[in-house]
PDB file of C-alpha atoms in Angstrom:
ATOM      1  CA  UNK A 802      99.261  92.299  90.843  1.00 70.00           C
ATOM      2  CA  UNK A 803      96.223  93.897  89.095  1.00 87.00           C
ATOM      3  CA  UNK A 804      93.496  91.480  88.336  1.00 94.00           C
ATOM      4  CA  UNK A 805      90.756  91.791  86.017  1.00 96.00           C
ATOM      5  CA  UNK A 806      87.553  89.771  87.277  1.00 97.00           C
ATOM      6  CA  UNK A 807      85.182  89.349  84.612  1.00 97.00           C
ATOM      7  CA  UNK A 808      81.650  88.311  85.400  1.00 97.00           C
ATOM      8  CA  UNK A 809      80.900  86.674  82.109  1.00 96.00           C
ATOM      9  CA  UNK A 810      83.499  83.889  83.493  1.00 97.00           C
ATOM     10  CA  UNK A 811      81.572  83.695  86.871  1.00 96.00           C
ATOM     11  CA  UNK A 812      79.073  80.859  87.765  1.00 93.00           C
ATOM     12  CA  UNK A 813      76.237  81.472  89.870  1.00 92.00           C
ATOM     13  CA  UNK A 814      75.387  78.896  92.638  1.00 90.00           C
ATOM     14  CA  UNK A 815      71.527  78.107  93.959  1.00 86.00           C
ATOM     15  CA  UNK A 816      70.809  78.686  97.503  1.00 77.00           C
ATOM     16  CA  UNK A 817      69.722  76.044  99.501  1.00 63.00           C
ATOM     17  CA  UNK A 818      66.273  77.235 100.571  1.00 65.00           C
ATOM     18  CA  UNK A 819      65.480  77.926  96.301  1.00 68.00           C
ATOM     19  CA  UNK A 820      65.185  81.672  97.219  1.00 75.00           C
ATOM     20  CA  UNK A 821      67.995  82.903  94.796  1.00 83.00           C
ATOM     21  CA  UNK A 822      71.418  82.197  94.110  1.00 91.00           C
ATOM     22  CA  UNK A 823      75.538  83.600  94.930  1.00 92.00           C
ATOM     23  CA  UNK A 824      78.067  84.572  91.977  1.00 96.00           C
ATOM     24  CA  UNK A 825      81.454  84.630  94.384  1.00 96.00           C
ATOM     25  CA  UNK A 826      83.673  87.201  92.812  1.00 97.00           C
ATOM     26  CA  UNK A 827      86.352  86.672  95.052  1.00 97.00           C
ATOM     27  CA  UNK A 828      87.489  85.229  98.363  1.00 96.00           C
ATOM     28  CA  UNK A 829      89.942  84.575 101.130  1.00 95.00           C
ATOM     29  CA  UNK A 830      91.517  82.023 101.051  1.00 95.00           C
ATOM     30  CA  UNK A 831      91.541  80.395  97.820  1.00 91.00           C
ATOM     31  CA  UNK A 832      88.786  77.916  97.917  1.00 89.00           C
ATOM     32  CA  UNK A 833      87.183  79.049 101.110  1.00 92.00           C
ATOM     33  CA  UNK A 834      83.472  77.675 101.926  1.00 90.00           C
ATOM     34  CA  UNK A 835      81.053  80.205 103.495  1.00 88.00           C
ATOM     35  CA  UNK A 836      82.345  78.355 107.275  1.00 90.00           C
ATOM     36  CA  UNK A 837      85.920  79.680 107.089  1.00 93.00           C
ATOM     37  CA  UNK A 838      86.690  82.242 104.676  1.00 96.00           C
ATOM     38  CA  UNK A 839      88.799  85.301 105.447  1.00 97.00           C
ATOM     39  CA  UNK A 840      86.877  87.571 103.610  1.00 97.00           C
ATOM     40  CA  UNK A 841      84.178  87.235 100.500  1.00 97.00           C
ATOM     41  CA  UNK A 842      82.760  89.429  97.716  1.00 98.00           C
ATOM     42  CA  UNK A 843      79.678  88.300  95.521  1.00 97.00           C
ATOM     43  CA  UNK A 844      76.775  88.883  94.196  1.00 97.00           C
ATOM     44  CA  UNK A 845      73.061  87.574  95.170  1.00 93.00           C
ATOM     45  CA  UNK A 846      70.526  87.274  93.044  1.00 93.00           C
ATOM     46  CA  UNK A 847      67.250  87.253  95.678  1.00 92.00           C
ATOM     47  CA  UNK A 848      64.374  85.865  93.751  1.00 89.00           C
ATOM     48  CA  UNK A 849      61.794  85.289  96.603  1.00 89.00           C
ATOM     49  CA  UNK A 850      61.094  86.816 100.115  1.00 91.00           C
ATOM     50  CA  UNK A 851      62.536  85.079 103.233  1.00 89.00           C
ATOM     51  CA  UNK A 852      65.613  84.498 105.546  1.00 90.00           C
ATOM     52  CA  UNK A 853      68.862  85.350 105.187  1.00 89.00           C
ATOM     53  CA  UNK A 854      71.352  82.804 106.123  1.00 88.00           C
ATOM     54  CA  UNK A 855      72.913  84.001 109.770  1.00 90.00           C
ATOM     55  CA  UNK A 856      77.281  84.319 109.655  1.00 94.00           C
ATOM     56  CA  UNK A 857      78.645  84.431 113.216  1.00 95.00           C
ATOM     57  CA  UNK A 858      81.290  86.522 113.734  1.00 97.00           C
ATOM     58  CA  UNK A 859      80.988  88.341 109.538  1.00 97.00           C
ATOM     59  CA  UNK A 860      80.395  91.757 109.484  1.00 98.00           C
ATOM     60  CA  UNK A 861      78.239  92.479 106.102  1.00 97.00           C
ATOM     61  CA  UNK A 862      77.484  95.462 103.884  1.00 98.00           C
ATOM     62  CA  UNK A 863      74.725  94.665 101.214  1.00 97.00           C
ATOM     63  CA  UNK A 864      73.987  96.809  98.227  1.00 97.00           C
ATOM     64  CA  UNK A 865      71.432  96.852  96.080  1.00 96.00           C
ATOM     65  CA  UNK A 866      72.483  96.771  92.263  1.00 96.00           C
ATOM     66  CA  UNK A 867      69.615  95.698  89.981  1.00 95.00           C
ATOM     67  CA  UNK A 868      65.898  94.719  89.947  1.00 92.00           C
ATOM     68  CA  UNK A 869      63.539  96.142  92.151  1.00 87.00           C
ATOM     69  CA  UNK A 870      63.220  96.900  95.883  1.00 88.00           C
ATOM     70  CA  UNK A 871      63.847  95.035  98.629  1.00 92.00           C
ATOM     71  CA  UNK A 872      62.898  95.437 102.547  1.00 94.00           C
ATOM     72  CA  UNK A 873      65.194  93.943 104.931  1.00 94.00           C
ATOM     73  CA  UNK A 874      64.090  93.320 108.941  1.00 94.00           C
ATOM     74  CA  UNK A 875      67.179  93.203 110.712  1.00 93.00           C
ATOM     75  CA  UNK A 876      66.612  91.528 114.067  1.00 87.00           C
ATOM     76  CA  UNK A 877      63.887  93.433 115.636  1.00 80.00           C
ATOM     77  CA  UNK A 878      66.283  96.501 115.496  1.00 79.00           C
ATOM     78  CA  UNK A 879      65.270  98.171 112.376  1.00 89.00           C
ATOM     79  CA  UNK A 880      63.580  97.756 109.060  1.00 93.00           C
ATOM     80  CA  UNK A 881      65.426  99.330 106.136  1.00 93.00           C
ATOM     81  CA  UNK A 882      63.997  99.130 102.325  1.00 92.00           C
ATOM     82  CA  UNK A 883      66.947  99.118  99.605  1.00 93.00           C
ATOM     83  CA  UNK A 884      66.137 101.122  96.569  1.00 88.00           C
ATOM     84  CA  UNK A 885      67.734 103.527  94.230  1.00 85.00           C
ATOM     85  CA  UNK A 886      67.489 106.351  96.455  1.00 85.00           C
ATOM     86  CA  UNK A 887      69.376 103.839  99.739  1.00 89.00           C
ATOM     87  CA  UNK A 888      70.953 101.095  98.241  1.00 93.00           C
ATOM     88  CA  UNK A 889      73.640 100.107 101.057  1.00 95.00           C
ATOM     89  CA  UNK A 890      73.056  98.511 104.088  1.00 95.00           C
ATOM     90  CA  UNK A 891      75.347  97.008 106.710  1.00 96.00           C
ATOM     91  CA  UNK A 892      74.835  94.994 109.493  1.00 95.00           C
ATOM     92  CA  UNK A 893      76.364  92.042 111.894  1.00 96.00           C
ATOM     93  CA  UNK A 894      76.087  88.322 110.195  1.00 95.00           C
ATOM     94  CA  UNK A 895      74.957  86.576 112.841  1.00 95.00           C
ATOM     95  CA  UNK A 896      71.653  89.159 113.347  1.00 94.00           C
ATOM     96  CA  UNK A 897      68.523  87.421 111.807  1.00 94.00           C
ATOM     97  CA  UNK A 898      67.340  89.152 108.371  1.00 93.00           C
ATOM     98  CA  UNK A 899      64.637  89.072 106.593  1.00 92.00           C
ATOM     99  CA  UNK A 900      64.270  90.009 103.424  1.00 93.00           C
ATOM    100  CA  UNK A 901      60.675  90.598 101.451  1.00 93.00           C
ATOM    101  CA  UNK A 902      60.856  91.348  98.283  1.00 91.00           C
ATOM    102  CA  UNK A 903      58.849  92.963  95.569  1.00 85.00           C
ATOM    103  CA  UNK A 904      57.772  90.298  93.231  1.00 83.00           C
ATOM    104  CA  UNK A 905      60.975  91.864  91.249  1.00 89.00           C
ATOM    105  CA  UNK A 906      64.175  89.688  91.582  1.00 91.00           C
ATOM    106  CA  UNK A 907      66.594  91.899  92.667  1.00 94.00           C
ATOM    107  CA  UNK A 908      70.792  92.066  92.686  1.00 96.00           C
ATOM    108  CA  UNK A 909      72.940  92.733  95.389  1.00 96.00           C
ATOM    109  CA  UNK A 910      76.642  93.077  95.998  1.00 98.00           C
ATOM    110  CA  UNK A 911      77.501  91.852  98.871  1.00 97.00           C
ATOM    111  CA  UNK A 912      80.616  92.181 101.131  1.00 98.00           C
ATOM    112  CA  UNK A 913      81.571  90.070 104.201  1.00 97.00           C
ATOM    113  CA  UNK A 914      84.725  90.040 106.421  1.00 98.00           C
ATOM    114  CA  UNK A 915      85.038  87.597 109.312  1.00 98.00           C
ATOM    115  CA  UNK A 916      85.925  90.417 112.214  1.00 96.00           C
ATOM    116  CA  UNK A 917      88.681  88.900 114.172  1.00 96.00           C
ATOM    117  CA  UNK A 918      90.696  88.623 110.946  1.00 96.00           C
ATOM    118  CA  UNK A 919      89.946  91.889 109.090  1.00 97.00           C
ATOM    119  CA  UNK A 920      87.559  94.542 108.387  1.00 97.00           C
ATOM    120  CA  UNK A 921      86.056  96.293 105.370  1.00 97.00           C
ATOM    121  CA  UNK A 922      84.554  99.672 104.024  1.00 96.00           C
ATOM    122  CA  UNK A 923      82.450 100.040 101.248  1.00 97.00           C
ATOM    123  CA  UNK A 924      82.104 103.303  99.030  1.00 96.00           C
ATOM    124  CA  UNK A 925      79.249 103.918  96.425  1.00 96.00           C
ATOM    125  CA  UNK A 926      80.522 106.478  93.595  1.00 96.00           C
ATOM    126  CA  UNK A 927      78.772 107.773  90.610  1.00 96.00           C
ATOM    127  CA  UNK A 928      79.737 109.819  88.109  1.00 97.00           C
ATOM    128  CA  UNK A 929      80.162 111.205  84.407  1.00 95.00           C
ATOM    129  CA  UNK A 930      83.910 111.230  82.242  1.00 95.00           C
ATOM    130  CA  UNK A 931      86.559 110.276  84.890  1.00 94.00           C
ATOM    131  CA  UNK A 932      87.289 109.780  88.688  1.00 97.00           C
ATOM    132  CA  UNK A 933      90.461 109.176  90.064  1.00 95.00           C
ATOM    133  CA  UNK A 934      91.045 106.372  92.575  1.00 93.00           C
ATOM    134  CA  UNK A 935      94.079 105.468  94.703  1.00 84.00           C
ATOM    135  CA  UNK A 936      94.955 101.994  96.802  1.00 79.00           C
ATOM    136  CA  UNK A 937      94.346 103.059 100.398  1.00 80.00           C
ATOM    137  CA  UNK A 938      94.501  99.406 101.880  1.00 87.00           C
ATOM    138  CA  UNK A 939      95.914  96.367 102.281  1.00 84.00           C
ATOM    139  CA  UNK A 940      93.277  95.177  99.002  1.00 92.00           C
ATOM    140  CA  UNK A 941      91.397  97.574  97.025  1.00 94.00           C
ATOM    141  CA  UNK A 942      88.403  96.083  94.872  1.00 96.00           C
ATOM    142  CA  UNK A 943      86.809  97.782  91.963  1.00 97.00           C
ATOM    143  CA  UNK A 944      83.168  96.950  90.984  1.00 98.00           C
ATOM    144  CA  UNK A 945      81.189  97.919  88.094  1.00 98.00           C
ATOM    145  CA  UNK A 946      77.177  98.066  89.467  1.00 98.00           C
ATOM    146  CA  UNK A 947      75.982 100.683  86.233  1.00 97.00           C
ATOM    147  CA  UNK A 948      77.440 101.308  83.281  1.00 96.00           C
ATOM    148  CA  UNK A 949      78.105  99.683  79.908  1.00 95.00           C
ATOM    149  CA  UNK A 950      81.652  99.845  80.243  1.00 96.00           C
ATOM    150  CA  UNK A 951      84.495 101.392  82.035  1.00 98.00           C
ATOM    151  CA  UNK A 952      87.953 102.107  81.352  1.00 97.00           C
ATOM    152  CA  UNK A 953      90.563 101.493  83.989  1.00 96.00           C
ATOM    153  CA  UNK A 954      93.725 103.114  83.546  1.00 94.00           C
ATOM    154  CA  UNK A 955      97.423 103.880  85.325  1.00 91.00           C
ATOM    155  CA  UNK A 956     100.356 104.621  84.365  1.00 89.00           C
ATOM    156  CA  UNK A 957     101.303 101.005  82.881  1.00 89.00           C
ATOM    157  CA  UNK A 958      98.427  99.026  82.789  1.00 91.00           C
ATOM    158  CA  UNK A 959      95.041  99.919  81.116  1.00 93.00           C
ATOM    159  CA  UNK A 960      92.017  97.394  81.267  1.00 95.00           C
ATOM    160  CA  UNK A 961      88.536  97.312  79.867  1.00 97.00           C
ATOM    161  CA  UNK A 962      85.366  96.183  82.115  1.00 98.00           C
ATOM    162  CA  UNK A 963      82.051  96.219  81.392  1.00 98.00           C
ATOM    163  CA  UNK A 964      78.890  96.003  83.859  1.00 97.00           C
ATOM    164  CA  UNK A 965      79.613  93.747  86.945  1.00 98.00           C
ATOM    165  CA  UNK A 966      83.554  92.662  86.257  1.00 98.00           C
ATOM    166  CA  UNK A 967      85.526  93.587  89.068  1.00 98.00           C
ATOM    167  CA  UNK A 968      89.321  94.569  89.428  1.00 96.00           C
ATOM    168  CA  UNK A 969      91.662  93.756  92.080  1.00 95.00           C
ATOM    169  CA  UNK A 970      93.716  97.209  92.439  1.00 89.00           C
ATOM    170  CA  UNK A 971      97.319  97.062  92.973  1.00 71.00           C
ATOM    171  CA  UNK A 972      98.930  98.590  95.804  1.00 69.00           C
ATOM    172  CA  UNK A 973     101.705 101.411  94.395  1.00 74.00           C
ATOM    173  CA  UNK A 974      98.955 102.282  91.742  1.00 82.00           C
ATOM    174  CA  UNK A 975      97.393 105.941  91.160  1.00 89.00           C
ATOM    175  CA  UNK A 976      94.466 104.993  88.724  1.00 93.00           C
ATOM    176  CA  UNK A 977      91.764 107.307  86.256  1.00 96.00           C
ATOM    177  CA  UNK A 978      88.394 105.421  85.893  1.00 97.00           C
ATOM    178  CA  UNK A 979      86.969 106.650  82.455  1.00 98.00           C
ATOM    179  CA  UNK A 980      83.139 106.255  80.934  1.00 97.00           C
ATOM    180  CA  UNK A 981      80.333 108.109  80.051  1.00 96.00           C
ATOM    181  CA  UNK A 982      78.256 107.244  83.017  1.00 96.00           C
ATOM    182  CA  UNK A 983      78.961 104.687  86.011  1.00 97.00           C
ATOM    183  CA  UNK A 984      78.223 103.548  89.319  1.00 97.00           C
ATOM    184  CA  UNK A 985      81.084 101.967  91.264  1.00 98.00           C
ATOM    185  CA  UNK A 986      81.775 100.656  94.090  1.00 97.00           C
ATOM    186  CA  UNK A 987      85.232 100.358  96.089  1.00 97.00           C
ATOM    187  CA  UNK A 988      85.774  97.750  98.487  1.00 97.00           C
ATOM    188  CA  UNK A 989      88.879  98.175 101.056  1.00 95.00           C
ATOM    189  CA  UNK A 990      90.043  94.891 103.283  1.00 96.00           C
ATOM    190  CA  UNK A 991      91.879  96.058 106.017  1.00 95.00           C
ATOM    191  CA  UNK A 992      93.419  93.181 108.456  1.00 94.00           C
ATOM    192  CA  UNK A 993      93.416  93.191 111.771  1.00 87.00           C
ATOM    193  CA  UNK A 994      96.516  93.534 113.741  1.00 77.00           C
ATOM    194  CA  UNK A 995      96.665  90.656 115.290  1.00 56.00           C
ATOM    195  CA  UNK A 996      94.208  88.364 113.059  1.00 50.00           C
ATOM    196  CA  UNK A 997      96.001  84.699 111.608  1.00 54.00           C
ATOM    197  CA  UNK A 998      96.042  83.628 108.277  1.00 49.00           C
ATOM    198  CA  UNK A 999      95.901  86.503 106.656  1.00 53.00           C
ATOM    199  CA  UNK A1000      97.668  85.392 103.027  1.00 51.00           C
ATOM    200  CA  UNK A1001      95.669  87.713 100.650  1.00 51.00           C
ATOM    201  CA  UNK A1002      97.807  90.886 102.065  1.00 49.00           C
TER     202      UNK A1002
END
């Protein structure tokens, strides 16, 4: 079934360590903590510089949305600065990151799967008047990052979203996205073969 997320219904929760906050958009299983959820999609709001929290066993793809840039130290590996020009990012939960910001709050969309239960890719699109977009997994997620608003359209269903709703694609769907201007991004879940629990497929 095709689900309209809006973020205007959303509530924003305060990290722990005061450094920003998480809007969940949506997550697997309903009412899943950050210690056992399937998979999760939200958006952080990072306000000052400092650590990330570490996930064990999450993959992660962060994506820079809004605000100004941020510089990420991930482990002692690399150091990668999210702008305009490289938003996107991914990299293994349970590496330590650090993130120093640029006295400019900045928001990111951020994706996590736990890897023993199922994966996920990430695309960035932009573009002018329409794009077309088909299902290619098991759950296909639709965000507005830029844009005022964006039309949503198939065959039998048409849906209006403005900047940061989301839509939860359904599977036997060929859809046109329609606006002036926008900046989407599509998030596939893919399961694993043999991962448990599993219920959002």
């Amino acid at each position: 079934m095709t689900t309209l997320i809006q973020y205007a219904s959303l509530h924003p929760t305060p990290w722990k360590n005061g450094g920003g906050c998480t809007t969940e958009i949506l997550a697997s299983p309903p009412g899943a903590t950050l210690d056992d959820f399937d998979f999760r999609i939200s958006l952080a709001t990072i306000a000052q510089s400092g650590p990330f929290s570490t996930f064990p066993g999450v993959d992660r793809t962060l994506s820079l949305v809004d605000g100004g840039s941020v510089v990420l130290d991930v482990g002692n590996e690399r150091r990668v600065a999210l702008s305009d020009r490289e938003p996107v990012v991914a990299f293994p939960g349970e590496m330590p990151v650090s993130a120093t910001v640029d006295g400019i709050p900045t928001v990111d969309f951020n994706v996590m799967t736990r890897r023993d239960r199922c994966s996920h890719q990430v695309e960035r699109r932009v573009f002018r008047d329409y794009s077309e977009l088909e299902r290619r997994s098991a759950l296909t997620v639709l965000f507005l990052a830029d844009g005022d608003t964006l039309t949503v359209h198939s065959e039998r269903e048409r849906m209006s979203m403005v900047r940061f709703d989301a839509v939860v694609l359904d599977r036997d769907e060929n859809w046109v996205l329609e606006a002036p201007q926008a900046t989407v991004y599509i998030v596939d879940i893919i399961p694993e073969e043999d991962g448990e629990g599993t219920t959002w497929q």
